[in-house]
PDB file of C-alpha atoms in Angstrom:
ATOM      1  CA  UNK A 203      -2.252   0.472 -11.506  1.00  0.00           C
ATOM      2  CA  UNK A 204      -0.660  -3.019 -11.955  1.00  0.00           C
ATOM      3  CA  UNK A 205      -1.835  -6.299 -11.621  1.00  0.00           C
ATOM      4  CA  UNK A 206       1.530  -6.884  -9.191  1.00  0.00           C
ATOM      5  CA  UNK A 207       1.145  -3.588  -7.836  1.00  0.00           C
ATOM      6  CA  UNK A 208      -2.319  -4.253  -6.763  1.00  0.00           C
ATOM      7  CA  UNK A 209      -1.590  -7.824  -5.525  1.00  0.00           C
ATOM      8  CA  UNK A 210       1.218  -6.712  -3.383  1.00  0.00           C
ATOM      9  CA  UNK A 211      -0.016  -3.054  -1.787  1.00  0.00           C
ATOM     10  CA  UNK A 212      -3.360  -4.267  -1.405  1.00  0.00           C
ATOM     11  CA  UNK A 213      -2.284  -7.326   0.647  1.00  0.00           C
ATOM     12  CA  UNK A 214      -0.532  -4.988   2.901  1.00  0.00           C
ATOM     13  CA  UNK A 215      -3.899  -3.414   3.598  1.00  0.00           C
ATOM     14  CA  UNK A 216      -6.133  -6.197   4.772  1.00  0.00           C
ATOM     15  CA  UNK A 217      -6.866  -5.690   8.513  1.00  0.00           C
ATOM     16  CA  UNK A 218      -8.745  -7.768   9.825  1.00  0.00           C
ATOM     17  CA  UNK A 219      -9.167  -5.973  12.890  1.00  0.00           C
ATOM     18  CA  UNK A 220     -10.805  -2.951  13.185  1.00  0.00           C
ATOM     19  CA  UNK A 221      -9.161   0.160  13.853  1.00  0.00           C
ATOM     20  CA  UNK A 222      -8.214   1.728  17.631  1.00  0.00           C
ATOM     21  CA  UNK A 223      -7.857   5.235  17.794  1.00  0.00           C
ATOM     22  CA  UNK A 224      -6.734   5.421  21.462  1.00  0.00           C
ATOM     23  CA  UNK A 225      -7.551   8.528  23.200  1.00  0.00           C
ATOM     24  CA  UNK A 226      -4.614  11.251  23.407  1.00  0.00           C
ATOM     25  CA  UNK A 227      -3.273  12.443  26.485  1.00  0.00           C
ATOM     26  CA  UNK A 228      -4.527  16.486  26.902  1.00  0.00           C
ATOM     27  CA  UNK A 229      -0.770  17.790  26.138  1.00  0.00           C
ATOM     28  CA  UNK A 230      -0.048  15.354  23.473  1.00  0.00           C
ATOM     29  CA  UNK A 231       0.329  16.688  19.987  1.00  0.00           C
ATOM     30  CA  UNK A 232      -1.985  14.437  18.478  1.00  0.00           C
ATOM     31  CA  UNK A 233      -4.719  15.251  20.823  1.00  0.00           C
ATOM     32  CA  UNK A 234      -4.458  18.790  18.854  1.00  0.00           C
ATOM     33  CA  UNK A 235      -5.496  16.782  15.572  1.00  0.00           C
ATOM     34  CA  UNK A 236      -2.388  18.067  13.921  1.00  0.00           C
ATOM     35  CA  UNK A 237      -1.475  16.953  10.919  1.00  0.00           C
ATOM     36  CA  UNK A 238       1.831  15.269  10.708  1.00  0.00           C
ATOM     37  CA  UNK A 239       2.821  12.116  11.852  1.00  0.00           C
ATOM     38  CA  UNK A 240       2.109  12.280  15.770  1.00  0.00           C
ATOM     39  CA  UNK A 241      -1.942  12.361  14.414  1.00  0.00           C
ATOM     40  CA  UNK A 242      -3.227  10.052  16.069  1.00  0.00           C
ATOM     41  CA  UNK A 243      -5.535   8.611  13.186  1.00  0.00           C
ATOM     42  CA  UNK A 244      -2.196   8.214  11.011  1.00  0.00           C
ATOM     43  CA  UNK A 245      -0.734   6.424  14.006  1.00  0.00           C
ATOM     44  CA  UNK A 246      -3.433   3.965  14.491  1.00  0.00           C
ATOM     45  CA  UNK A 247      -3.676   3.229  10.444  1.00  0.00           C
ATOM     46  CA  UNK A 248       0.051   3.205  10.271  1.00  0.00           C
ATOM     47  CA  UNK A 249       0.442   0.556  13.203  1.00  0.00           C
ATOM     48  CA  UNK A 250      -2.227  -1.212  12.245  1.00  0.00           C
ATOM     49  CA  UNK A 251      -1.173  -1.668   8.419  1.00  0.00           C
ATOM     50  CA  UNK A 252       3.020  -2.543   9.242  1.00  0.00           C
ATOM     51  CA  UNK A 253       1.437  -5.760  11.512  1.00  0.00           C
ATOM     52  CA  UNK A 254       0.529  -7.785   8.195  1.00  0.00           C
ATOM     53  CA  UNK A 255       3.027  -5.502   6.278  1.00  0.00           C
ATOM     54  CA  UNK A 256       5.960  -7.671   7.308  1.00  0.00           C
ATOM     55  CA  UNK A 257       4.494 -11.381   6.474  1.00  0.00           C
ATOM     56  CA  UNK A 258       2.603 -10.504   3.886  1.00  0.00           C
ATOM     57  CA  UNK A 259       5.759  -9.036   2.432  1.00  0.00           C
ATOM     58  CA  UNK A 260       7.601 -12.211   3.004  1.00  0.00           C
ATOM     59  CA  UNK A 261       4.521 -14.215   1.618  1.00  0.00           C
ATOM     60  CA  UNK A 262       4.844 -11.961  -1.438  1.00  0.00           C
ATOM     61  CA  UNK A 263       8.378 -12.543  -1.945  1.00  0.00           C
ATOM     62  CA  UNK A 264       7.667 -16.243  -2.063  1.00  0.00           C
ATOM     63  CA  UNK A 265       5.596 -16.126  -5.263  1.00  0.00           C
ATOM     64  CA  UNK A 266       7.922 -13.559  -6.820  1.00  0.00           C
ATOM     65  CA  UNK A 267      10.339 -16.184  -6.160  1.00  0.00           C
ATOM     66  CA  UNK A 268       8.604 -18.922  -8.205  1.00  0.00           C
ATOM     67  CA  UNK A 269       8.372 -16.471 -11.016  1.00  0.00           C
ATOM     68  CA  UNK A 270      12.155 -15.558 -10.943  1.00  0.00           C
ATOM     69  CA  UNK A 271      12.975 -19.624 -10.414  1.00  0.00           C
ATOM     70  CA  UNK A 272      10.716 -19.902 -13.704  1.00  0.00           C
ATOM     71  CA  UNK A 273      11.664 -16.529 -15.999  1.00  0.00           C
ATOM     72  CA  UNK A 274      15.054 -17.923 -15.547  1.00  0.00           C
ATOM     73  CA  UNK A 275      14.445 -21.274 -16.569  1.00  0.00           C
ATOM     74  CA  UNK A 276      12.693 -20.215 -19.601  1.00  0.00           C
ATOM     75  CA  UNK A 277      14.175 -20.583 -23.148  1.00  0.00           C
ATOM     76  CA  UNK A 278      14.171 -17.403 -23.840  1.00  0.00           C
ATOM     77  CA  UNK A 279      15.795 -16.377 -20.259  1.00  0.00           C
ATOM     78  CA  UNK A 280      18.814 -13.968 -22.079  1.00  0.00           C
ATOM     79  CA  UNK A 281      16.235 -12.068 -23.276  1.00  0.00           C
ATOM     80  CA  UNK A 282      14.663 -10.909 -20.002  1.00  0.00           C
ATOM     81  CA  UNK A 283      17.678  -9.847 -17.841  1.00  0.00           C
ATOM     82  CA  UNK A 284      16.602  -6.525 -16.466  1.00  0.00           C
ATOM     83  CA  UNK A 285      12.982  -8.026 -15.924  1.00  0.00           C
ATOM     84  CA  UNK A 286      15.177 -10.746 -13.713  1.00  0.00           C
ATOM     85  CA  UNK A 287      17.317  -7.979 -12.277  1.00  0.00           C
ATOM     86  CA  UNK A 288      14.534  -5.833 -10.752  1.00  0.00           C
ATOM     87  CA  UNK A 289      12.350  -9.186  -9.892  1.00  0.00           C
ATOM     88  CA  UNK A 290      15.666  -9.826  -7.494  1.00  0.00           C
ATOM     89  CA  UNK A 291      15.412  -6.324  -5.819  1.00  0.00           C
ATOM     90  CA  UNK A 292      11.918  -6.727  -5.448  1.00  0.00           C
ATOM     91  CA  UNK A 293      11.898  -9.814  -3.582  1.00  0.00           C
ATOM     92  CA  UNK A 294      14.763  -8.757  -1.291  1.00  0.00           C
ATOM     93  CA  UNK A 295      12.739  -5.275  -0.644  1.00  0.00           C
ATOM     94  CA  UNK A 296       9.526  -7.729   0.294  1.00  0.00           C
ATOM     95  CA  UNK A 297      11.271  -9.460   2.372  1.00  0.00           C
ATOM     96  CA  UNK A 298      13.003  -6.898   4.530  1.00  0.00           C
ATOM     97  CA  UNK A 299      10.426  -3.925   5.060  1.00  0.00           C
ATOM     98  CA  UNK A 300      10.354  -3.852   8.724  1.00  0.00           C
ATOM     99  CA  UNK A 301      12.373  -0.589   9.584  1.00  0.00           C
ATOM    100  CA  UNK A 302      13.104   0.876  12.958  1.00  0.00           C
ATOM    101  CA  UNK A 303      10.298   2.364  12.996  1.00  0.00           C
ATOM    102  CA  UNK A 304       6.620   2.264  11.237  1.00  0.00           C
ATOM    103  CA  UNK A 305       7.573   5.031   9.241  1.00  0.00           C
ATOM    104  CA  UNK A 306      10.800   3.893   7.790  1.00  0.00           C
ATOM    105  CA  UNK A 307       8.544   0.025   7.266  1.00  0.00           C
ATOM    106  CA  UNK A 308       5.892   2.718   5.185  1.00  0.00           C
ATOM    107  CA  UNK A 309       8.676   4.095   3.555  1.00  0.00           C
ATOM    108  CA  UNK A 310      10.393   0.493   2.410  1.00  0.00           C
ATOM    109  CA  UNK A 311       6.927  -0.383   1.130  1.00  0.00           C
ATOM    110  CA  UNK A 312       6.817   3.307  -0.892  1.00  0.00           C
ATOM    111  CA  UNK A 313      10.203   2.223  -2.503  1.00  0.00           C
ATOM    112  CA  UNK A 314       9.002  -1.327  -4.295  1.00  0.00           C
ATOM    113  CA  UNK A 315       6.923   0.905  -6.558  1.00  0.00           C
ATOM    114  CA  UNK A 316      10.268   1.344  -9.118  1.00  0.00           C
ATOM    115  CA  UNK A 317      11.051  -2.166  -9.015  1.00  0.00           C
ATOM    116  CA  UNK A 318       7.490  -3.328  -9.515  1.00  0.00           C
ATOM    117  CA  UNK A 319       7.481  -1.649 -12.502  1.00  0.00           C
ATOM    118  CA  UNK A 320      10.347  -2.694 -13.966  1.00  0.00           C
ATOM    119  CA  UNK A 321       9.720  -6.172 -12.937  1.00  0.00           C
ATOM    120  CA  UNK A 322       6.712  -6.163 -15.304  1.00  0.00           C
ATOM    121  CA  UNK A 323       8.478  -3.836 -18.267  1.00  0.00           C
ATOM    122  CA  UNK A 324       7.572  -5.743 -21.335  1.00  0.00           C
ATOM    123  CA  UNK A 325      10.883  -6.990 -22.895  1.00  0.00           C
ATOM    124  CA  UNK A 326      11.874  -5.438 -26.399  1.00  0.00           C
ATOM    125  CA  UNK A 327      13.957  -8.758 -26.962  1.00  0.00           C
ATOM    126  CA  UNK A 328      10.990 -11.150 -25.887  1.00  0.00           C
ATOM    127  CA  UNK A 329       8.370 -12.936 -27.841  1.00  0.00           C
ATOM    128  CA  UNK A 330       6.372 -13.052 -24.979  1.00  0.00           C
ATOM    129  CA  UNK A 331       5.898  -9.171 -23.404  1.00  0.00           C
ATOM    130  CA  UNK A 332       3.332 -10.662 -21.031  1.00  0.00           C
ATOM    131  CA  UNK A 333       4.960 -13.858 -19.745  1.00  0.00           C
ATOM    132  CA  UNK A 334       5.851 -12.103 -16.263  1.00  0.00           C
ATOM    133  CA  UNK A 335       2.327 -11.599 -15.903  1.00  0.00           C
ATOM    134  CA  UNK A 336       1.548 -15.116 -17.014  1.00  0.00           C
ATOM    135  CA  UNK A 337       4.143 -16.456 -14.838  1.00  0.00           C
ATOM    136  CA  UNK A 338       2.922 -14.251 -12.052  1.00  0.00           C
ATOM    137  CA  UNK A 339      -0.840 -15.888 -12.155  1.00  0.00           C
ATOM    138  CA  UNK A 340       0.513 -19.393 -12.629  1.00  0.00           C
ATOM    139  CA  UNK A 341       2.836 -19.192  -9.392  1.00  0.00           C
ATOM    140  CA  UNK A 342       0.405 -18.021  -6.881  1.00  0.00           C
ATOM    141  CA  UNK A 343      -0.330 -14.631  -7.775  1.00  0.00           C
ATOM    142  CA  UNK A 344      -3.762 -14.896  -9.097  1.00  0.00           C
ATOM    143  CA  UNK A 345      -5.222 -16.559  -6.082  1.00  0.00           C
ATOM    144  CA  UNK A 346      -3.244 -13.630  -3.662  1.00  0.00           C
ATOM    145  CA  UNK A 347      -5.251 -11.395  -5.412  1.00  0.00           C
ATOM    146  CA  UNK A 348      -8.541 -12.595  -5.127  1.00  0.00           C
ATOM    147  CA  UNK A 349      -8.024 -13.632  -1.475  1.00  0.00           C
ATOM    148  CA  UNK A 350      -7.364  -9.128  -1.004  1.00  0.00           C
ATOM    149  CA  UNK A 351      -9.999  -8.181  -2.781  1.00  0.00           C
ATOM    150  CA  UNK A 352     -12.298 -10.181  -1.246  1.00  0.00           C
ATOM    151  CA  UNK A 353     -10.665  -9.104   2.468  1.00  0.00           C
ATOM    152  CA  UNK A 354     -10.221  -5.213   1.061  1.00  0.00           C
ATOM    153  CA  UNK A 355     -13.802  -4.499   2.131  1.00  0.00           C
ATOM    154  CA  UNK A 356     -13.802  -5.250   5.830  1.00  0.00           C
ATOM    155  CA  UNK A 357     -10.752  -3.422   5.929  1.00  0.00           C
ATOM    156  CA  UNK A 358     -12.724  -0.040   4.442  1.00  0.00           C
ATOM    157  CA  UNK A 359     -15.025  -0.668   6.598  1.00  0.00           C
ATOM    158  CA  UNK A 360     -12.684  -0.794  10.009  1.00  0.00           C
ATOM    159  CA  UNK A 361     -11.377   2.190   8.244  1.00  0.00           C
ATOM    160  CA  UNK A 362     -14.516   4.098   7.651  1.00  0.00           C
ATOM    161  CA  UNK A 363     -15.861   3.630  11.301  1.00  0.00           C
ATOM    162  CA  UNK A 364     -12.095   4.744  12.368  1.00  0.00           C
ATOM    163  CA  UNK A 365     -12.725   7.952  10.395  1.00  0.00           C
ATOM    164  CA  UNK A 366     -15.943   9.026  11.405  1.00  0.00           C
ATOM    165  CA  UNK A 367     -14.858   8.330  15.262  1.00  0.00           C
ATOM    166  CA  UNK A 368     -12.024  10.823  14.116  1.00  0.00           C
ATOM    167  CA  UNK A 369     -14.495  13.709  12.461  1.00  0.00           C
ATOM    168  CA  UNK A 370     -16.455  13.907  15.493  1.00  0.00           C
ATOM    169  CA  UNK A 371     -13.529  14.911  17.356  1.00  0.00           C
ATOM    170  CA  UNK A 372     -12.322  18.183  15.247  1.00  0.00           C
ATOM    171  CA  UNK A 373     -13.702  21.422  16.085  1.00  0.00           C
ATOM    172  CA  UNK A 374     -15.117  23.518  12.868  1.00  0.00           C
ATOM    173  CA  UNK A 375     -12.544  25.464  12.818  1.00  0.00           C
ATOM    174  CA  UNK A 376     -10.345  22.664  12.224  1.00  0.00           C
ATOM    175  CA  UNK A 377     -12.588  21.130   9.416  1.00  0.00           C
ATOM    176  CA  UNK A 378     -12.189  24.580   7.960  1.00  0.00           C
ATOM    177  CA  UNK A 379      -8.790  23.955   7.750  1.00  0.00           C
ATOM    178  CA  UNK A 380      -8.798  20.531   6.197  1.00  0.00           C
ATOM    179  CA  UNK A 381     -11.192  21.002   3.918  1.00  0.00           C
ATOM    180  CA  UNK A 382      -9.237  18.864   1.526  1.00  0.00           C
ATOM    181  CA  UNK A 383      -8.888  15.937   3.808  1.00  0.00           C
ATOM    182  CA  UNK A 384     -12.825  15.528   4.511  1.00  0.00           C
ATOM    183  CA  UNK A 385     -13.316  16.444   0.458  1.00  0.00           C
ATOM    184  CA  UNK A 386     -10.630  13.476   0.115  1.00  0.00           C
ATOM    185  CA  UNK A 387     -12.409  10.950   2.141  1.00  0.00           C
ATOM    186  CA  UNK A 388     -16.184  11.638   0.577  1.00  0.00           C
ATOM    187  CA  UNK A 389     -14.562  11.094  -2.617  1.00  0.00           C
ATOM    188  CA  UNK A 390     -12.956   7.303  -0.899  1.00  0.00           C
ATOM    189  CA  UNK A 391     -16.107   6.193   0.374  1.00  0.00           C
ATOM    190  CA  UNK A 392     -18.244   7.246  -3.343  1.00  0.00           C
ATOM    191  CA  UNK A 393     -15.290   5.272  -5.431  1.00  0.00           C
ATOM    192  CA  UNK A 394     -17.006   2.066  -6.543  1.00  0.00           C
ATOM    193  CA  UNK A 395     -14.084   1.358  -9.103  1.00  0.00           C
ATOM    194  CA  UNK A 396     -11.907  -0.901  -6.613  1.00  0.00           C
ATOM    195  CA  UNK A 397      -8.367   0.199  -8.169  1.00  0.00           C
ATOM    196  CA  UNK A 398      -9.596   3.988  -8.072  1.00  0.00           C
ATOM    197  CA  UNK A 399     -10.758   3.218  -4.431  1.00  0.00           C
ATOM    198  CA  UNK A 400      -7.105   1.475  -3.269  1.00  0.00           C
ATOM    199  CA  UNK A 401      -5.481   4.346  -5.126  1.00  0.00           C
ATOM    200  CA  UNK A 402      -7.240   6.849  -2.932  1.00  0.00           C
ATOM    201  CA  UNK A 403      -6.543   5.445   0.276  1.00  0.00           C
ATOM    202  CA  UNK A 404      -2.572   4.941  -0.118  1.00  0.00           C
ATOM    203  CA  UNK A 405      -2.878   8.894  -0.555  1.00  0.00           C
ATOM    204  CA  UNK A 406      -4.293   9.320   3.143  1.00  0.00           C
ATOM    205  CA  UNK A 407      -0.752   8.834   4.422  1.00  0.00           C
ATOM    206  CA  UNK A 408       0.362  11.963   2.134  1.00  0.00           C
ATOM    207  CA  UNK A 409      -1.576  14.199   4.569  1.00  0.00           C
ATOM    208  CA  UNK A 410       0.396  13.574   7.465  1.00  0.00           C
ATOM    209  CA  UNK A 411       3.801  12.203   6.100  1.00  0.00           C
ATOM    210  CA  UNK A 412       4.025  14.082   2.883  1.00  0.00           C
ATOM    211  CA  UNK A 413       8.173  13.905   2.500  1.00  0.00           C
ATOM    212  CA  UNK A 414       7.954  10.246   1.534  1.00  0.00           C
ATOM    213  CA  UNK A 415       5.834  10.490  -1.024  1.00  0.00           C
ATOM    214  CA  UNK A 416       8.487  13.445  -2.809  1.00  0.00           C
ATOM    215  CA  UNK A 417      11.222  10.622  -1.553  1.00  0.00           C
ATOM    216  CA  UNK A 418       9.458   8.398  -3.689  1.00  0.00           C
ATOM    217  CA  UNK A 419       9.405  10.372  -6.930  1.00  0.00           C
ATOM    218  CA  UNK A 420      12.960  10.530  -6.877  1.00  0.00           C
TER     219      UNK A 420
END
């Protein structure tokens, strides 16, 4: 995964509070542990990570915007244009994530993927392939991304006691039946490889919301 990527999607994850699963009314579908998105674990990780979604989106944009300010004033600007092209989408995607709802915010944050990647394309034209990368550290981005990783592991942590709290709860019939889920999260709390670990979280929300991530491919 990218160095932007990471800076960016692992921002968005840094909760510093620690997770509330409230407690399902007896006819509610998420009291019935189902998988899709009225689960009430997705709907506590999903409120909890559009809170800092939105400013943390908007603080992203504001480096990004440094970078673009900079790539354009650089001497060899011409030869850069689609790195400047998707740079602009990006930062007007970062900056306007909240949807009407926490699903369509998830899904706005799902979408910068395409543009983050073509932000940081290395340039065919360029003498430089890295200096969006370069530019990237020496605007802001390098201290962004030490300030997550150093906040990523109280937010496993709210996550991991949010989890367990949730285990508890299913029957063993139910763990039967999401096998893969409980396999998934063993194998998120044994990653010590940071990137590996990030990676494996963003997939909890394919359990329960599994459409956006096929939206996303597109």
């Amino acid at each position: 995964m990218s160095y932007i990527t990471l800076s960016f999607l692992g921002m968005l994850l840094v909760l510093q509070l620690c997770f509330a699963i409230p407690k399902p009314d007896a006819d509610s579908p998420a009291s019935h542990h189902e998988f899709n998105t009225d689960n009430k674990l997705y709907k506590a990780t999903l409120e909890q990570f559009v809170k800092v979604a939105i400013p943390l989106g908007e603080q992203y944009g504001d480096v990004l915007e440094k970078v673009l300010e900079d790539l354009k004033a650089h001497e060899e600007a011409a030869n850069y244009e689609t790195q400047i092209e998707h740079l602009q989408e990006l930062i007007k995607g970062a900056k306007h994530l909240k949807g009407d709802s926490d699903d369509e915010t998830l899904r706005n944050i799902l979408k910068l993927e395409s543009d983050l990647a073509g932000a940081q394309a290395a340039s065919k034209k360029a003498s430089d392939p890295h200096l969006v990368h370069d530019l990237f550290e020496k605007d802001g981005g390098k201290e962004y991304l030490e300030k997550f990783r150093k906040s990523m592991g109280e937010f496993f942590d709210g996550f991991d006691d949010a989890f367990e709290e949730y285990a508890k709860d299913l029957s063993e019939e139910e763990k039967a039946d999401h096998e893969d889920f409980l396999k998934w999260f063993k194998e998120f709390k044994e990653a010590d490889d940071f990137p590996y670990q990030f990676e494996k979280f963003v997939g909890f929300f394919k359990f329960f919301n599994p459409e956006l991530f096929k939206e996303k491919r597109k």
